[in-house]
Short mmCIF file of C-alpha atoms in Angstrom, two decimals:
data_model
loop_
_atom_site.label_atom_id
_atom_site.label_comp_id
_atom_site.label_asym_id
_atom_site.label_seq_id
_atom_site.Cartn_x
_atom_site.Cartn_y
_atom_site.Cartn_z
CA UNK A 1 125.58 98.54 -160.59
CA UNK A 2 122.93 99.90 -162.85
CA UNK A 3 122.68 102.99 -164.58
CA UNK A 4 119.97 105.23 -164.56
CA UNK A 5 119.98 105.42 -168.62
CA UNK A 6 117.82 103.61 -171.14
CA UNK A 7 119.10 102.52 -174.66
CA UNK A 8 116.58 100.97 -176.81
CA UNK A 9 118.41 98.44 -179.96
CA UNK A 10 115.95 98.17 -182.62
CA UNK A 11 117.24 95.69 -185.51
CA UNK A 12 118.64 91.97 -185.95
CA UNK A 13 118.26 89.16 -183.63
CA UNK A 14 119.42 85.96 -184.78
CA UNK A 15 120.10 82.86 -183.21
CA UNK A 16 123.55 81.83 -183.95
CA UNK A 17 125.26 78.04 -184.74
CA UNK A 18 128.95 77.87 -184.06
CA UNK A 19 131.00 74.89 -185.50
CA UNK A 20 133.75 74.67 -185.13
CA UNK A 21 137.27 72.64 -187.16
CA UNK A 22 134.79 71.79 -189.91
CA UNK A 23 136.62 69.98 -193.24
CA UNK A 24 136.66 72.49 -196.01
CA UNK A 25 135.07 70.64 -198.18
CA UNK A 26 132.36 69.22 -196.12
CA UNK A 27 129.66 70.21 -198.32
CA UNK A 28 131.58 67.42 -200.79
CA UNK A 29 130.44 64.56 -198.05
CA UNK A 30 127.60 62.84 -197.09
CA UNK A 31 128.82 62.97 -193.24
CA UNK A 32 131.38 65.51 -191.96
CA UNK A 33 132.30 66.45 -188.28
CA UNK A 34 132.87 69.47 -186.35
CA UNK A 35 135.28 69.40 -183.15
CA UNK A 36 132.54 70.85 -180.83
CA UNK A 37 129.40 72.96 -181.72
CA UNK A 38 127.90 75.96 -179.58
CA UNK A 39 124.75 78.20 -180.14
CA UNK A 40 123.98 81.63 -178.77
CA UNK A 41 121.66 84.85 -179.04
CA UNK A 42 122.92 86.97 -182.16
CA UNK A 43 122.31 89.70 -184.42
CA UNK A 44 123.90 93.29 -184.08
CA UNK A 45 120.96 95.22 -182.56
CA UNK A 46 120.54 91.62 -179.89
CA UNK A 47 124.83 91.73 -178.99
CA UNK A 48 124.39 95.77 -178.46
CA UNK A 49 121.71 95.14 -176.06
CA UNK A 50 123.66 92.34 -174.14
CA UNK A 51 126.43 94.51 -173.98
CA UNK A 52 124.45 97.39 -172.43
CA UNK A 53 122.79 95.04 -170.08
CA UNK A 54 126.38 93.83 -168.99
CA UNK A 55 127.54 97.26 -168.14
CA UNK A 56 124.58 98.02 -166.50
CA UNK A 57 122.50 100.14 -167.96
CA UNK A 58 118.56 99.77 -168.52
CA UNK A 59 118.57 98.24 -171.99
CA UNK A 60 115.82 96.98 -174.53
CA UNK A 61 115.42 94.74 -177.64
CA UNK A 62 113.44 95.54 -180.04
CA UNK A 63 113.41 93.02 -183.25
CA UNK A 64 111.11 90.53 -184.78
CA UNK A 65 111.34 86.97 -184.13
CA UNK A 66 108.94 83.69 -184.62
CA UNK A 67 107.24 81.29 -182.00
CA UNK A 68 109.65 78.37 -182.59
CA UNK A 69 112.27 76.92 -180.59
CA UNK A 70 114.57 79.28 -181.57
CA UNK A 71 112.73 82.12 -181.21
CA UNK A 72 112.14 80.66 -177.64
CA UNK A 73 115.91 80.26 -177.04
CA UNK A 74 116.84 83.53 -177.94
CA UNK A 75 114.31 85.58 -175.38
CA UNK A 76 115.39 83.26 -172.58
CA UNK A 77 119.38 83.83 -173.40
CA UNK A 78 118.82 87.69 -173.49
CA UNK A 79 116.84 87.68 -170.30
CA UNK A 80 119.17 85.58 -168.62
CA UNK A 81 121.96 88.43 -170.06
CA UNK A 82 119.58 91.21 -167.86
CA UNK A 83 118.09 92.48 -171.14
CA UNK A 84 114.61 93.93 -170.96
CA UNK A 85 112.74 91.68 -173.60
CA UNK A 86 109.36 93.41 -173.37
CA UNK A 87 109.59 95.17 -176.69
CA UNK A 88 110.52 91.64 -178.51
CA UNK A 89 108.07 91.05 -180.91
CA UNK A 90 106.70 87.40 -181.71
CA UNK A 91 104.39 86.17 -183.99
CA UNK A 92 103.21 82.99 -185.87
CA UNK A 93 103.82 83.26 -189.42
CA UNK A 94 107.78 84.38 -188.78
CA UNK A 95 110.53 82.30 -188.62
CA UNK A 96 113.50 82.96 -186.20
CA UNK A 97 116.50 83.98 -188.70
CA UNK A 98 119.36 82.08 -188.00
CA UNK A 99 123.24 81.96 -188.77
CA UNK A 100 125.26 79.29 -189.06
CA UNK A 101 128.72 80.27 -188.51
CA UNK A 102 131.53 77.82 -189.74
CA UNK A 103 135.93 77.80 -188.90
CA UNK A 104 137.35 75.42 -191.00
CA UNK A 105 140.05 73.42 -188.96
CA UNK A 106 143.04 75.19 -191.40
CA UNK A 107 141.22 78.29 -190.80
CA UNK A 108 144.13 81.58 -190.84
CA UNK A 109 142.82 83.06 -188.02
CA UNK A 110 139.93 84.06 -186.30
CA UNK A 111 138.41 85.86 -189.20
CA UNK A 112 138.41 83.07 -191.50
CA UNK A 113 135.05 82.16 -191.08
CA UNK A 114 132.23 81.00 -193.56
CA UNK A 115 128.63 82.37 -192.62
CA UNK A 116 125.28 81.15 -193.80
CA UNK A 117 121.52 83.29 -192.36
CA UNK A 118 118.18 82.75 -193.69
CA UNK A 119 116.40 86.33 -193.59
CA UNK A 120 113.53 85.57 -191.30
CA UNK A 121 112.12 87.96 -188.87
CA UNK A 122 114.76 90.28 -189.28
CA UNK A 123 113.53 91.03 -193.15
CA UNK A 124 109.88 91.36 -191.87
CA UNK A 125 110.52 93.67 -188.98
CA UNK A 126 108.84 97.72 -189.78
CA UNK A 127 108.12 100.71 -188.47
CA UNK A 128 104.70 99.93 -187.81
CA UNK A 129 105.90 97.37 -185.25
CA UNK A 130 107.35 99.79 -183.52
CA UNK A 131 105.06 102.56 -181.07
CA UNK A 132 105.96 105.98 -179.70
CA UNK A 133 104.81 104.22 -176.78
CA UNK A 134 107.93 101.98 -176.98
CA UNK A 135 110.35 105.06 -177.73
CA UNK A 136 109.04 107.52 -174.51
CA UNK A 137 111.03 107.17 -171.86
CA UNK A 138 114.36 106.06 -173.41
CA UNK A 139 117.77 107.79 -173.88
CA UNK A 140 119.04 106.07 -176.99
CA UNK A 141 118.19 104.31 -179.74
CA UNK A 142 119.91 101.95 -181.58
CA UNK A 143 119.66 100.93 -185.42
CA UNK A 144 121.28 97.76 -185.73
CA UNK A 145 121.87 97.28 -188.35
CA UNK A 146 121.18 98.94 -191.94
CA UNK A 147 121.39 96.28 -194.48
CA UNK A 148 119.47 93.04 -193.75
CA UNK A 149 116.48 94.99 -192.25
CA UNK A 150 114.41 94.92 -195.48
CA UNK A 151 111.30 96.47 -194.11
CA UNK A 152 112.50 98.61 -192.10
CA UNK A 153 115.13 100.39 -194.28
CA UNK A 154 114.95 103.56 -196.06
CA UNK A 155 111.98 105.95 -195.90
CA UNK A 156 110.38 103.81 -193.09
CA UNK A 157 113.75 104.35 -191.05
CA UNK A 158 114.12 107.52 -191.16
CA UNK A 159 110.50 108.01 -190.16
CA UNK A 160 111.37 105.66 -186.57
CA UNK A 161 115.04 107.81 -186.26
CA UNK A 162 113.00 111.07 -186.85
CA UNK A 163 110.09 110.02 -184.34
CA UNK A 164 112.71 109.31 -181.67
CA UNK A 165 114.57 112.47 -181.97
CA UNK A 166 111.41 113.99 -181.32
CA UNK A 167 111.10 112.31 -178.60
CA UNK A 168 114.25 113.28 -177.24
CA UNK A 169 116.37 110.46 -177.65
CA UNK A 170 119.59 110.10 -179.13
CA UNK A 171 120.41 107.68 -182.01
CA UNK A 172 122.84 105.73 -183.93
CA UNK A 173 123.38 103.39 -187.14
CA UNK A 174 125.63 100.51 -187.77
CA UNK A 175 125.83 98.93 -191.01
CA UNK A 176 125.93 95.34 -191.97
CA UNK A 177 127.54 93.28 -194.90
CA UNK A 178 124.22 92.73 -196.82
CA UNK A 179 122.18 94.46 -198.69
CA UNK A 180 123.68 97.90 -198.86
CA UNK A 181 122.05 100.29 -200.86
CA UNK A 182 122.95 104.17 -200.25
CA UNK A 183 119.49 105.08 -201.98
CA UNK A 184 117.70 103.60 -198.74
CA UNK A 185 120.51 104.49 -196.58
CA UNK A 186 120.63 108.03 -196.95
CA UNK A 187 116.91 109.86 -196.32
CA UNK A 188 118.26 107.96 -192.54
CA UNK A 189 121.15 109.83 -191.89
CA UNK A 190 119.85 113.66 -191.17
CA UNK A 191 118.60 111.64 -188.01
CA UNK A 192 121.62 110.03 -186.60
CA UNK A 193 123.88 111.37 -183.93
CA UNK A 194 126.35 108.74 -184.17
CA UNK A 195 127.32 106.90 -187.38
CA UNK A 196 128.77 103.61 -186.92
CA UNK A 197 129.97 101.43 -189.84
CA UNK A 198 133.40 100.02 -191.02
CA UNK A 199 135.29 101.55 -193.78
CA UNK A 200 134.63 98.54 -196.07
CA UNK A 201 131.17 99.36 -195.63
CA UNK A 202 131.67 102.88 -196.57
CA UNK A 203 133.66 102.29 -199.24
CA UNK A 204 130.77 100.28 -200.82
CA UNK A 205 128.18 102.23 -200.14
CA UNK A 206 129.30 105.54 -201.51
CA UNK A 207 132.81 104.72 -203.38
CA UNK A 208 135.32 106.70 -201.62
CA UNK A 209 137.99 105.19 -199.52
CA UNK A 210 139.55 108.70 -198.74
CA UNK A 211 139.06 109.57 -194.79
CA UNK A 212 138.70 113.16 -195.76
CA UNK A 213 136.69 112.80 -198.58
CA UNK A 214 134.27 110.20 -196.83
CA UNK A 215 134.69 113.04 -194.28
CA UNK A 216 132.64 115.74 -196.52
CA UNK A 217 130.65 113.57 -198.24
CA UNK A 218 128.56 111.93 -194.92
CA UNK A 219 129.10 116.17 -193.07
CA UNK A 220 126.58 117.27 -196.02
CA UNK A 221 124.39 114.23 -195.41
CA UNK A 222 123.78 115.79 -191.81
CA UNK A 223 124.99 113.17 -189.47
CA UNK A 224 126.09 114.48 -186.25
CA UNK A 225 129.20 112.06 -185.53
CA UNK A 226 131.28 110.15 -187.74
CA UNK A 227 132.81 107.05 -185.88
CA UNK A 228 134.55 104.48 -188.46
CA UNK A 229 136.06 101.28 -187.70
CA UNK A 230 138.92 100.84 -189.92
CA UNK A 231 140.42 97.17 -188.09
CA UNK A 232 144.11 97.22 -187.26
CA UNK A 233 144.22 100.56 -188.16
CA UNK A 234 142.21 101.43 -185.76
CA UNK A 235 139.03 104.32 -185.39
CA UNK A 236 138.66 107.79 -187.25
CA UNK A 237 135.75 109.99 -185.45
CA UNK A 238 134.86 113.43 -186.58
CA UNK A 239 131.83 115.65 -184.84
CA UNK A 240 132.80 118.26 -187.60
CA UNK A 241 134.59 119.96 -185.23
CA UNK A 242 137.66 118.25 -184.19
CA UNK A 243 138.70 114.55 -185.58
CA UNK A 244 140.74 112.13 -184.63
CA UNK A 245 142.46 108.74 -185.56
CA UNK A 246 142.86 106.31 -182.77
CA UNK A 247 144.79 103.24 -182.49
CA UNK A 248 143.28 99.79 -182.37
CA UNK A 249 144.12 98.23 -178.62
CA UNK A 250 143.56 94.95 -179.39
CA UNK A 251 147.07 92.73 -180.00
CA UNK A 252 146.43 90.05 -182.41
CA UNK A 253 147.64 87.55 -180.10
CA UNK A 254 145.51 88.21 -178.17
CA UNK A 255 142.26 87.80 -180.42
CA UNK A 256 140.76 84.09 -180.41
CA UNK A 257 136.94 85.56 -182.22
CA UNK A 258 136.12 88.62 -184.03
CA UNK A 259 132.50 87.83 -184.40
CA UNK A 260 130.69 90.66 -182.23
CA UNK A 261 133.79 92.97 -181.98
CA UNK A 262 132.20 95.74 -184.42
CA UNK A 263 129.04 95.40 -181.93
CA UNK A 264 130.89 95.80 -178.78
CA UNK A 265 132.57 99.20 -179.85
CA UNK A 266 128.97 100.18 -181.16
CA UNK A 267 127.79 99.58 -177.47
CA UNK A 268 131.12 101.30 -175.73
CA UNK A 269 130.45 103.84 -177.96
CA UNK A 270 126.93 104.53 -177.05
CA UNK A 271 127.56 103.87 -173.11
CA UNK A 272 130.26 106.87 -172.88
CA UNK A 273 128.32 109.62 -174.61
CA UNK A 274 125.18 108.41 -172.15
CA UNK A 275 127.52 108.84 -169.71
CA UNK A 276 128.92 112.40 -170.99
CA UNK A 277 132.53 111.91 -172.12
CA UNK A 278 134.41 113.39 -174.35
CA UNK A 279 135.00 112.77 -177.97
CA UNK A 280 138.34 110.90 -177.74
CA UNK A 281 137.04 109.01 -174.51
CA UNK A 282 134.34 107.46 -176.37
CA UNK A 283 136.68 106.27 -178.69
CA UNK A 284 138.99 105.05 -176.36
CA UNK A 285 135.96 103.34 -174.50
CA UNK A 286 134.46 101.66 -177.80
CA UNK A 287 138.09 100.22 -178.05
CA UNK A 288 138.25 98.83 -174.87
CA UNK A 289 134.83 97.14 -174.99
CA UNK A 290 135.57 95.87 -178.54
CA UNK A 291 139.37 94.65 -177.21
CA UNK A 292 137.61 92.06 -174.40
CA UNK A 293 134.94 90.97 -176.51
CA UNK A 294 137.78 89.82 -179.64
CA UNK A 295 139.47 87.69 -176.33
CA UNK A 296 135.95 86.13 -176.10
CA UNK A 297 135.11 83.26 -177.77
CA UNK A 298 131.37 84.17 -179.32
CA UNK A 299 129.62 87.76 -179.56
CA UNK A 300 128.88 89.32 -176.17
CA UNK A 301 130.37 86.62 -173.86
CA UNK A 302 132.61 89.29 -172.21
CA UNK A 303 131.05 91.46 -169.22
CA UNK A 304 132.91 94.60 -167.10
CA UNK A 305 130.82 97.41 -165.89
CA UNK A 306 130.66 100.78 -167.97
CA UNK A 307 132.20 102.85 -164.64
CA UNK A 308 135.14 100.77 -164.94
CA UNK A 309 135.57 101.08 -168.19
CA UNK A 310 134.81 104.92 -168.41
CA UNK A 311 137.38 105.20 -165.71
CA UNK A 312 139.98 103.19 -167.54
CA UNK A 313 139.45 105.59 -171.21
CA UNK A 314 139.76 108.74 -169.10
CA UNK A 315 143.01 108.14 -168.16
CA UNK A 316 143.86 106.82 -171.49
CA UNK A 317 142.88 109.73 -172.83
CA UNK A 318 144.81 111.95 -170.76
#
């Protein structure tokens, strides 16, 4: 079923390598092996949009990528995945960035992973790539993610999340686990409604690991929502106005791939405030989309439409 709602993900596309039971010490051989490999459409602001798509809403990708075979592999997987690719910029002189993604075959779990990107398009991507022409007509828009997004971070940033306020949409940042810098981070956040990143990621950017102290210090910033993954300890959310901490609902037996997870409760997250619900039903809803994606093998393999899911976090919620 679609929904009559438009979300716009600006940010990372990368095409992803999967290999799987690698030797640890491959890199110590001439030949090694891998017990099977896989490749997919990746990047934070790419695995929100698929996500969207999946629950059926009217989604876009916005992100830079080259005309190679990669390049040419991702727009087909994301169309075939019911994104709107329109807004996907290509041009000559880019290269496609890439991850490889490696498990070793002792790895603990399904976070013991080894990744490896080139910067590519996502490094070259800026805000003069990117129209109000593009923005009009949208609900949301989607910065995914601060970090890796050279060109586009900082003042240039907060221009695009400014200009789409203005516009009337609604926005929100997720942070990756490269190239943080608060200096460029921070002129952004006065224009975000909905703050996204992991506590990790908060704890390097600004030094605090205290909840209520990382609390006050991102209220004066002027964000309007606070939403912080904290893994097996689940989510703290504050609109600066009631808060909450809400319990992960994914059982580790259950997990066989983490990679997307964070993604898939940024996309929950924005589907149930496009859809109106309440504080603690967002959360609840983020969960549940980041719980069937972590039973997934790969980012954004998992699909279940947004009404079922709303449905399911009301009655969570109570």
């Amino acid at each position: 079923m679609s929904i009559n709602k438009k979300a716009i993900c600006v940010g990372m596309m990368t095409c992803d390598s999967y290999y799987y039971d690698v030797d640890r010490d491959f890199l110590e051989k001439e030949n090694s092996t891998a017990s099977h490999i896989r490749m997919s459409a990746g990047g934070d602001a790419t695995n929100v949009s698929i996500d969207l798509a999946r629950m059926g809403f009217h989604s876009c990708l916005l992100g830079l990528i080259g005309n190679d075979f990669h390049g040419d592999g991702m727009v087909k997987t994301v169309t075939e995945a019911g994104v709107d690719p329109s807004y996907i910029i290509r041009k000559p002189d880019v290269e496609t960035t890439m991850t490889m993604i490696l498990y070793t075959e002792d790895a603990a779990d399904a976070s013991d992973r080894h990744c490896c990107r080139n910067e590519g398009g996502n490094a070259l991507l800026s805000e003069t790539d990117i129209t109000d022409e593009m923005l009009q007509g949208a609900d949301h828009l989607h910065y995914g993610s601060f970090g890796p997004l050279k060109s586009l971070d900082g003042e240039g940033g907060a221009r695009l999340l400014k200009r789409a306020k203005a516009l009337g949409l609604t926005t929100s940042l997720d942070v990756k686990g490269l190239g943080r810098d608060f200096t460029k981070l921070e002129p952004m956040l006065p224009y975000v409604d909905y703050f996204m990143p992991n506590l990790g990621e908060v704890s390097d950017l600004t030094g605090l690991t205290d909840i209520a102290e990382i609390r006050d210090f991102f209220k004066a910033k002027g964000i309007g929502c606070l939403c912080m993954k904290m893994a097996e300890k689940g989510v703290y959310m504050t609109d600066f106005e009631e808060e909450m901490t809400l319990p992960t609902l994914a059982k580790q037996e259950e997990i066989v791939d983490v990679m997307g997870a964070g993604d898939a409760f940024c996309a929950g997250f924005i589907a149930a405030s496009l859809l109106g619900l309440s504080l603690r039903e967002k959360g609840i809803m983020a969960s549940l989309c980041s719980k069937n994606c972590l039973a997934t093998y790969g980012a954004s393999q998992w699909t279940v439409p947004a009404e079922e899911l709303a449905e399911e976090a009301k009655k969570t919620a109570g």
